[in-house]
mmCIF file of C-alpha atoms in Angstrom:
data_model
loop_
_atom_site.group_PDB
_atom_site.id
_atom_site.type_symbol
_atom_site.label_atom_id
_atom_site.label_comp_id
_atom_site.label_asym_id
_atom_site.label_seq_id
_atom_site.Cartn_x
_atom_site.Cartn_y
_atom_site.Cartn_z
ATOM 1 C CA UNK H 96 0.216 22.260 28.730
ATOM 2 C CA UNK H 97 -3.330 21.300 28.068
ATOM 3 C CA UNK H 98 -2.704 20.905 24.102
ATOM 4 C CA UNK H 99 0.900 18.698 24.311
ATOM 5 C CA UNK H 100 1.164 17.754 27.634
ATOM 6 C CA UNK H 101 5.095 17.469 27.115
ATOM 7 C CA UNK H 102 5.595 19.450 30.703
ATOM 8 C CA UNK H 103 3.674 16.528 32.673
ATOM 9 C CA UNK H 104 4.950 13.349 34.281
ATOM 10 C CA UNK H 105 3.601 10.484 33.281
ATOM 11 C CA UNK H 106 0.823 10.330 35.556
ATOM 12 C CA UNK H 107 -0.707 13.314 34.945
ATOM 13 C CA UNK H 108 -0.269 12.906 31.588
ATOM 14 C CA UNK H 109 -2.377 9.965 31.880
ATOM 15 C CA UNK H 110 -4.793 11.807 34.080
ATOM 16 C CA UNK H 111 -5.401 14.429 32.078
ATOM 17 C CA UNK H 112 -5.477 12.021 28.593
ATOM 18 C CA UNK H 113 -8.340 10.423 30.476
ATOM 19 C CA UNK H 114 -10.260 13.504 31.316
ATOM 20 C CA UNK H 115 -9.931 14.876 27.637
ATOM 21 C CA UNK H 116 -10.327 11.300 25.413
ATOM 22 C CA UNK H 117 -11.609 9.332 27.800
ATOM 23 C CA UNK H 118 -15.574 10.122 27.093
ATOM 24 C CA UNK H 119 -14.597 8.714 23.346
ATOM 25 C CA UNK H 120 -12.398 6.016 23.676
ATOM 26 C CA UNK H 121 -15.847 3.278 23.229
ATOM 27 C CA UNK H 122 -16.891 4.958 20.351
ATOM 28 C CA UNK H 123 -13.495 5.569 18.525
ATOM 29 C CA UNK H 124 -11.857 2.586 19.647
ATOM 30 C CA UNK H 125 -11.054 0.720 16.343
ATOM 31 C CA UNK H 126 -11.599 -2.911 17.498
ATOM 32 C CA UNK H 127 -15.198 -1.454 19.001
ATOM 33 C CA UNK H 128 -15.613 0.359 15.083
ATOM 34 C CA UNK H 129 -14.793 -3.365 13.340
ATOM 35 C CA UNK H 130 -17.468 -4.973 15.464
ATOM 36 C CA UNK H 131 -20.131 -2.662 14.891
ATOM 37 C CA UNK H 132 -19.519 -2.501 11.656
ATOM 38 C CA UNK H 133 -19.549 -6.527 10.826
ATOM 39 C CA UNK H 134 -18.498 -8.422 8.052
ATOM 40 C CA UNK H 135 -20.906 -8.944 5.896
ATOM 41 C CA UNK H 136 -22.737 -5.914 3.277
ATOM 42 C CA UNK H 137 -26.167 -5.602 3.699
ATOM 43 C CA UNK H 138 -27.279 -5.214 0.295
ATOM 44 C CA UNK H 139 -28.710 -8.801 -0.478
ATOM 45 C CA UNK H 140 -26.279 -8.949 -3.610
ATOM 46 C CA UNK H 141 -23.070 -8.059 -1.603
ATOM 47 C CA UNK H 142 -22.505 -5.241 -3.595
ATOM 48 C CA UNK H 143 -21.281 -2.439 -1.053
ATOM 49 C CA UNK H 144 -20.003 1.156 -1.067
ATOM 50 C CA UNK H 145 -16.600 2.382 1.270
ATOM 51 C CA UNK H 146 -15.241 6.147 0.907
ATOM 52 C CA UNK H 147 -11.626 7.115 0.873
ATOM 53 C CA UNK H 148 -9.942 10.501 2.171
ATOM 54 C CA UNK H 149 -6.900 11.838 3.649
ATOM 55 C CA UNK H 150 -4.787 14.872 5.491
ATOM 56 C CA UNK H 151 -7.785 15.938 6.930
ATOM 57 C CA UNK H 152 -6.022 17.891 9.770
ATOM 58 C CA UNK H 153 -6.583 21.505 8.584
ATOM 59 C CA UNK H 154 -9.306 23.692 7.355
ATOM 60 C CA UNK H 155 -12.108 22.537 9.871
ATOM 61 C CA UNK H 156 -15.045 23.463 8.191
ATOM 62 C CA UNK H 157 -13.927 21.538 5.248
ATOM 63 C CA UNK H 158 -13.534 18.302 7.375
ATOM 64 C CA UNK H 159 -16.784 18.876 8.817
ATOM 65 C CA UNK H 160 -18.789 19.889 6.053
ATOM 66 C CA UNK H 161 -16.503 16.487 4.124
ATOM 67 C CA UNK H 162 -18.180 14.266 6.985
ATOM 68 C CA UNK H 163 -21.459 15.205 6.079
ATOM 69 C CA UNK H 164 -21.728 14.809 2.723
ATOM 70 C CA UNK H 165 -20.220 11.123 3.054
ATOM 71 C CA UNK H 166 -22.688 11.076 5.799
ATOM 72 C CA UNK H 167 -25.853 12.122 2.944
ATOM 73 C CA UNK H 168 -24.608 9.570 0.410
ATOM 74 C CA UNK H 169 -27.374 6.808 -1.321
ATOM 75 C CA UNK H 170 -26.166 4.317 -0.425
ATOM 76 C CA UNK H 171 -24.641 5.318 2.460
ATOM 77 C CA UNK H 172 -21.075 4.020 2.841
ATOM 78 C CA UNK H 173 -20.370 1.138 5.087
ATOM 79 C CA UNK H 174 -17.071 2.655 6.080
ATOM 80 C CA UNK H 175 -14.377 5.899 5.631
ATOM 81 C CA UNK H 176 -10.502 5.027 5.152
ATOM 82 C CA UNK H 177 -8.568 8.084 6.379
ATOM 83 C CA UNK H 178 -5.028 7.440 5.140
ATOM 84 C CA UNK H 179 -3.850 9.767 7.615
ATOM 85 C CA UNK H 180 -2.805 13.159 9.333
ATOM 86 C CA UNK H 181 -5.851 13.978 10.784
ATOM 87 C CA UNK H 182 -5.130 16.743 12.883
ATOM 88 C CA UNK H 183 -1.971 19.499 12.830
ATOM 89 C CA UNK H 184 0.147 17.306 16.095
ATOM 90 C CA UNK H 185 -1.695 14.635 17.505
ATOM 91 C CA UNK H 186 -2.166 16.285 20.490
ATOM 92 C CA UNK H 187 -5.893 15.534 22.871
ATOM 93 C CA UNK H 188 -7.326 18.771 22.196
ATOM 94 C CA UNK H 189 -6.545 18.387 18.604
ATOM 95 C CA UNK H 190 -8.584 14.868 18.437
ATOM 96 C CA UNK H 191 -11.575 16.526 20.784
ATOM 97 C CA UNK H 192 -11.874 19.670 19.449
ATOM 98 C CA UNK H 193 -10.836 19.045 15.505
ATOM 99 C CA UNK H 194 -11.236 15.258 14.677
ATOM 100 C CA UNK H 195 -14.018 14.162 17.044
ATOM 101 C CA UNK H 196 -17.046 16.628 16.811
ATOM 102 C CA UNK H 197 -18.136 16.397 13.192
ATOM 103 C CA UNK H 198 -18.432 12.100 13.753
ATOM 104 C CA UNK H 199 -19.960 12.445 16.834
ATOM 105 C CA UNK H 200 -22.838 12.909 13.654
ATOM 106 C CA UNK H 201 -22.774 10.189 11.756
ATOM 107 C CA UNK H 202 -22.837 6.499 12.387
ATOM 108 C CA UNK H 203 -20.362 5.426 9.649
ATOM 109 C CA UNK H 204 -17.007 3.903 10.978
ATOM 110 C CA UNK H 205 -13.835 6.045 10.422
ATOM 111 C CA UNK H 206 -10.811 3.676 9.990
ATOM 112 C CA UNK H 207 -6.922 5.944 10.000
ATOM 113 C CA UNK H 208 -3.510 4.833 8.894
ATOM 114 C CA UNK H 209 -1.905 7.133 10.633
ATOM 115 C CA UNK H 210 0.080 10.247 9.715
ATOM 116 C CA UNK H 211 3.386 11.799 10.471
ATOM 117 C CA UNK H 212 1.039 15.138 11.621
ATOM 118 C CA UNK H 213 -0.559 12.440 14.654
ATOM 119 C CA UNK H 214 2.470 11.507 16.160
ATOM 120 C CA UNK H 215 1.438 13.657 19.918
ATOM 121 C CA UNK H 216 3.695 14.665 22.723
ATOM 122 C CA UNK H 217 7.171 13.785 22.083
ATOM 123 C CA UNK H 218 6.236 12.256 19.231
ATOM 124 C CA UNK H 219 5.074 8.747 21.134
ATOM 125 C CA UNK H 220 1.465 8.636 19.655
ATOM 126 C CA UNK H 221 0.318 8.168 23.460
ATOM 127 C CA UNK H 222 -2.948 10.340 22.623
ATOM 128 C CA UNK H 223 -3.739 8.426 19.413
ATOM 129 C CA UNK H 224 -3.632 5.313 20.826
ATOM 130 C CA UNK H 225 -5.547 6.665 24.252
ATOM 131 C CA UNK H 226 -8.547 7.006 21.545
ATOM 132 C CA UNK H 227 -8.483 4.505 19.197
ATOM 133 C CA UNK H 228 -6.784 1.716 21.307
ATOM 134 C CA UNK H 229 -3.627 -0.092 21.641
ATOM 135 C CA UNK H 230 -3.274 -2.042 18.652
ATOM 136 C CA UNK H 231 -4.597 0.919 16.407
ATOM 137 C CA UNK H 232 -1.418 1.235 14.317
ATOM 138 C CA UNK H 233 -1.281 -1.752 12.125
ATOM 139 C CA UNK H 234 -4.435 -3.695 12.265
ATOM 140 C CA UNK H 235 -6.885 -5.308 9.844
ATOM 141 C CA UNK H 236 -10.464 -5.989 9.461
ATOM 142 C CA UNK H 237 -12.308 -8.466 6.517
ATOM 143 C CA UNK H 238 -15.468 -6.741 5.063
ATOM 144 C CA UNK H 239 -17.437 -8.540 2.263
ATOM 145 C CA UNK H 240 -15.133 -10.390 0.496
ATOM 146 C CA UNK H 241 -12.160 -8.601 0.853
ATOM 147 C CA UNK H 242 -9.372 -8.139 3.785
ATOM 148 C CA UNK H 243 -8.557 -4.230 4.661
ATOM 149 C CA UNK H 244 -5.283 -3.737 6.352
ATOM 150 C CA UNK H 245 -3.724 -0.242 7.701
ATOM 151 C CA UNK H 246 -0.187 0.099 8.815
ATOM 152 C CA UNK H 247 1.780 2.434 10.379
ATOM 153 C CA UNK H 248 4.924 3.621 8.040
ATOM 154 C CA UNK H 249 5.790 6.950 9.515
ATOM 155 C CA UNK H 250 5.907 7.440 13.263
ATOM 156 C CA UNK H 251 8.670 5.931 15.140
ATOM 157 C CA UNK H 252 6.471 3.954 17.898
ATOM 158 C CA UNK H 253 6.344 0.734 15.194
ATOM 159 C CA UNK H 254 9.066 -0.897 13.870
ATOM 160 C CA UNK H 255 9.375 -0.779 10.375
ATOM 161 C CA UNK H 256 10.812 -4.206 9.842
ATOM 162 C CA UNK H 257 8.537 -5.875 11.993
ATOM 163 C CA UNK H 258 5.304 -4.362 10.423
ATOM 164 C CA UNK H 259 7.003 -5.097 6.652
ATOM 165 C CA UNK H 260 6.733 -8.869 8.075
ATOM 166 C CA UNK H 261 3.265 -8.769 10.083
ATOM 167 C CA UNK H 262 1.714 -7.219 6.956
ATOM 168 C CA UNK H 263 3.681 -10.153 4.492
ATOM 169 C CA UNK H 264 2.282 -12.119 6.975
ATOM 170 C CA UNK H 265 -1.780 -10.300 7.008
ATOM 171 C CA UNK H 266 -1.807 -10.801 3.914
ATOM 172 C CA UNK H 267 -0.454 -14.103 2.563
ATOM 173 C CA UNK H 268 -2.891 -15.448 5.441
ATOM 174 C CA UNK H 269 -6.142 -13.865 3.580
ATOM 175 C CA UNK H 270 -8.428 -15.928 2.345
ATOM 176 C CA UNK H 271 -8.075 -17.200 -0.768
ATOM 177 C CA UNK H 272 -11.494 -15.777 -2.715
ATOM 178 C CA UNK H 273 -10.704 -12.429 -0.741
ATOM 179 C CA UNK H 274 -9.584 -9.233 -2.631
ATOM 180 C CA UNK H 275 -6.579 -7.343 -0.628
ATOM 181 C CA UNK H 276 -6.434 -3.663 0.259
ATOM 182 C CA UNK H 277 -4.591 -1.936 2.157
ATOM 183 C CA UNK H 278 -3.751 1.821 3.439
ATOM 184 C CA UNK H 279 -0.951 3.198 4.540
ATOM 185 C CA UNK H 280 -0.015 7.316 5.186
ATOM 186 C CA UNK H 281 3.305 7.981 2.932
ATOM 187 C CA UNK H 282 3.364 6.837 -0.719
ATOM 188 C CA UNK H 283 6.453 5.050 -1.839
ATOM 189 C CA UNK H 284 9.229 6.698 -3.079
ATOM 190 C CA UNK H 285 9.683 4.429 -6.081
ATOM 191 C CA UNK H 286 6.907 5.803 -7.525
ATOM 192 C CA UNK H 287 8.977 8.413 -9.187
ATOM 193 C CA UNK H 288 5.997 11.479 -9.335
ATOM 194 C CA UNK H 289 5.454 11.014 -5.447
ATOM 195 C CA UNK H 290 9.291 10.651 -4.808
ATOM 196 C CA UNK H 291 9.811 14.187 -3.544
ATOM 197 C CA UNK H 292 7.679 13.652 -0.620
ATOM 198 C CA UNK H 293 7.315 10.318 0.458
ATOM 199 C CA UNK H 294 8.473 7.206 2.599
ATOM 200 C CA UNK H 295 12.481 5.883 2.691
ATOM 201 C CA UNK H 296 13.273 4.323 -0.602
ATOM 202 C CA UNK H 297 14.671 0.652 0.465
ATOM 203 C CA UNK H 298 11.493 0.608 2.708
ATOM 204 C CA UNK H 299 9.423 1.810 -0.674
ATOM 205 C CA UNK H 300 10.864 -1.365 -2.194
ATOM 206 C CA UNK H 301 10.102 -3.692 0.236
ATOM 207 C CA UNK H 302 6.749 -2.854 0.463
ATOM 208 C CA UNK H 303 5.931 -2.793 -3.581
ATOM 209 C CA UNK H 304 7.458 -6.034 -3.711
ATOM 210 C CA UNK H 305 4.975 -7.320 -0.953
ATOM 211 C CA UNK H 306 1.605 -5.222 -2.908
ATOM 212 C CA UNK H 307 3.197 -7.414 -5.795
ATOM 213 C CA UNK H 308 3.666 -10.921 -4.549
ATOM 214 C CA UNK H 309 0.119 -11.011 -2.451
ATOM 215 C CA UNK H 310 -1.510 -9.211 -6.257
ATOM 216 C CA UNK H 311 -3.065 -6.322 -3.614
ATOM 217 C CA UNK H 312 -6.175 -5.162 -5.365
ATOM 218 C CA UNK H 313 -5.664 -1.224 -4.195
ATOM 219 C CA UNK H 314 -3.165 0.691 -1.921
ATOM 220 C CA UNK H 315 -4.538 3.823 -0.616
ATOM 221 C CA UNK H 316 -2.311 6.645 0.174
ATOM 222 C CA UNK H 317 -2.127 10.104 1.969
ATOM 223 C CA UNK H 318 1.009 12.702 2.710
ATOM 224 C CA UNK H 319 0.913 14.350 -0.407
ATOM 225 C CA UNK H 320 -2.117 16.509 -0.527
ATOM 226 C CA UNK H 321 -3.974 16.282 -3.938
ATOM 227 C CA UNK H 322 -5.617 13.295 -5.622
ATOM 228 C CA UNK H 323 -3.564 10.935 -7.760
ATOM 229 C CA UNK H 324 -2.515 7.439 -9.301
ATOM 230 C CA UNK H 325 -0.380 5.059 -10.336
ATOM 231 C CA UNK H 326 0.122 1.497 -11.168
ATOM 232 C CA UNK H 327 3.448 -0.278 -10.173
ATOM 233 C CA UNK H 328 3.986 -3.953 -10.408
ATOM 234 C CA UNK H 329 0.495 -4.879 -11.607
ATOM 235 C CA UNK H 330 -1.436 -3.249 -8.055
ATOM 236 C CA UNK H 331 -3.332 0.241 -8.299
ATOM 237 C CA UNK H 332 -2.254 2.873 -6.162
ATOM 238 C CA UNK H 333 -4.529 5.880 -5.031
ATOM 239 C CA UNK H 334 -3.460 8.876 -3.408
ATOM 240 C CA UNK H 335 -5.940 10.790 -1.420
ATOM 241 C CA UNK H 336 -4.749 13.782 0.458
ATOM 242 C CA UNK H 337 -6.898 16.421 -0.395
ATOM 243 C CA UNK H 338 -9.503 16.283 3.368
ATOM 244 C CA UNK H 339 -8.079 19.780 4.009
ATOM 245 C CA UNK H 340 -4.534 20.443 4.176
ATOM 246 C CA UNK H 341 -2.452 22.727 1.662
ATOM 247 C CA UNK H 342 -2.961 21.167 -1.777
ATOM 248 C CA UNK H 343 0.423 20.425 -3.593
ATOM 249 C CA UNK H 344 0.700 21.661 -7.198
ATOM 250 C CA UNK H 345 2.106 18.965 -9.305
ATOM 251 C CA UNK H 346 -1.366 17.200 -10.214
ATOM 252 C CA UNK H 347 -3.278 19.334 -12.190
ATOM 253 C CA UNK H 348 -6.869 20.867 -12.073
ATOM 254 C CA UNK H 349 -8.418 17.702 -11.482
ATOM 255 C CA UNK H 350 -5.596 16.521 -8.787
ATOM 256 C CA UNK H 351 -4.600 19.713 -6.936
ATOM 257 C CA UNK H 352 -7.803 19.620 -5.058
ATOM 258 C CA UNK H 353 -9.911 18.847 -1.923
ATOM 259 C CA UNK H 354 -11.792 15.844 -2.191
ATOM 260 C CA UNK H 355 -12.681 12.725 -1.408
ATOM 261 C CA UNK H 356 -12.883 8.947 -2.841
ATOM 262 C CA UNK H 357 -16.138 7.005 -3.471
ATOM 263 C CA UNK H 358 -15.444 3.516 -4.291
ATOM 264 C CA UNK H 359 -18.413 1.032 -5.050
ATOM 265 C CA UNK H 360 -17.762 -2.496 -4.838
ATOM 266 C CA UNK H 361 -19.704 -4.810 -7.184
ATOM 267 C CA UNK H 362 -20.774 -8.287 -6.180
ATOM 268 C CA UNK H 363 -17.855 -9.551 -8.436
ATOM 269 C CA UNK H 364 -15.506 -7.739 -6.485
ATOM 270 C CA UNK H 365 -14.674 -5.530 -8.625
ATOM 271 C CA UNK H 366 -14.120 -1.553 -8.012
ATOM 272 C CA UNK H 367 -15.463 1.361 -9.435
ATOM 273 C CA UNK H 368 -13.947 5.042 -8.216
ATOM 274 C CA UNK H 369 -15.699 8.066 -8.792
ATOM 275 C CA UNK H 370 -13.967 11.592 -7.172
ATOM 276 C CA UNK H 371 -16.120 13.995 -5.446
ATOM 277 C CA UNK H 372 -14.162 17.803 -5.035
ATOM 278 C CA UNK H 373 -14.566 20.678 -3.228
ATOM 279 C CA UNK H 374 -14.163 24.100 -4.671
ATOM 280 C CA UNK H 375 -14.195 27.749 -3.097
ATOM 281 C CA UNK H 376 -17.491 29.532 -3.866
ATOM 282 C CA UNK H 377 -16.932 32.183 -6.363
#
């Protein structure tokens, strides 16, 4: 009962969701992330550093001992970008016991587009949004010079059409100087070497279009668990599933394996990626 809560009414569902997230909802809250984090870099030249990861939600050493190398990096990141699945259900012992401990250590924000693997109880993604607030599945934050959005394309608590047009709209409202990233849990299925496990294909479509028409600078992706890329329709695409879960085998040496993402932005704008991985000890 404790891990799903599916066998409670509502009430002490609520209860007990308080009890078990409650203690972290200030410091995991998104909204309460974006403001400590700010909007400007404070290297003098703007130049800044963000770190990108994903399916996270197994293998808990690995997550932890993931959190504190990102936590030991010169120059320390100014941010993480899960793209998702960060623990096996979504339910609140899941988030206190898996997810939360290992941040409780470092100071850098952790931003999530969330994963078909954090969906909770009956699926409603009641205990994700308990921690990280209400309006933690599609949201956005500008950093720098450069908008970061996150949207939800894989539970069934948002609306798929309605967060295709409240991300056409994010976006064509960015500033114009600003670059345009966004992340998002299941690649698109258009992408025909991520096709076999990946988001509906008319939704797929929709969304390249949109990565097209705004010219996004980088899509970040999760749900298939190994490290690779593409380019579709003049925008860069990143997948980054390799925080933990099963790797996939399709990628190669240098994709079939845990990592993480380091991506340094310059004070043009530009971005460099470099790929930090994880091996078993011999």
């Amino acid at each position: 009962i404790e891990a799903s809560g599916v066998n409670l009414d509502p009430e002490a569902f609520n209860a007990l969701l308080e009890k078990e997230l409650g203690p972290y909802r200030e410091r995991f809250n998104f909204a309460n992330q974006i403001e400590q984090l700010g909007r400007g870099p404070k290297g003098a030249d703007g130049a800044y550093r963000y770190v990108v990861m994903g399916d996270s939600r197994s293998q808990w050493e690995l997550w932890s001992n993931i959190v504190k190398h990102i936590d030991r990096l010169d120059p320390k990141p100014a941010f993480v970008i899960n793209s998702g699945d960060i623990v096996p259900d979504g339910f609140m012992d899941q988030f206190r016991d898996y997810y939360i401990p290992p941040l409780l250590e470092t100071d850098i924000p952790h931003f999530v587009a969330i994963g078909n693997h954090d969906e909770g109880a009956g699926s409603l993604v009641r205990e994700y949004r308990h921690l990280f607030g209400e309006n933690s599945l599609n949201y956005y934050f500008d950093y720098g010079k450069a908008r970061y959005v996150f949207i939800d394309n894989t539970t069934d608590a948002t609306d798929r059409d309605e967060m295709l047009e409240w991300l056409d709209h994010t976006l064509a409202e960015t500033p114009a100087t600003f670059g345009k990233i966004v992340a998002a849990h299941e690649p698109p299925a258009n992408i025909e070497k991520w096709a076999y496990h990946a988001w509906d294909e008319d939704e797929s479509k929709v969304f390249t279009d949109l990565m097209t028409k705004h010219a996004v600078d980088a899509v970040y992706l999760g749900h298939i668990h190994a490290y690779s890329t593409a380019e579709l329709g003049g925008v860069q695409y990143t997948i980054s599933g390799g925080g933990g879960a099963g790797l996939h085998d399709r990628f190669g040496p240098l994709g079939n394996v845990h990592h993480y993402v380091i991506c340094d932005v310059a004070p043009d704008g530009t971005v460099k990626q470099q790929i930090v991985r994880f091996y078993e000890a011999e």
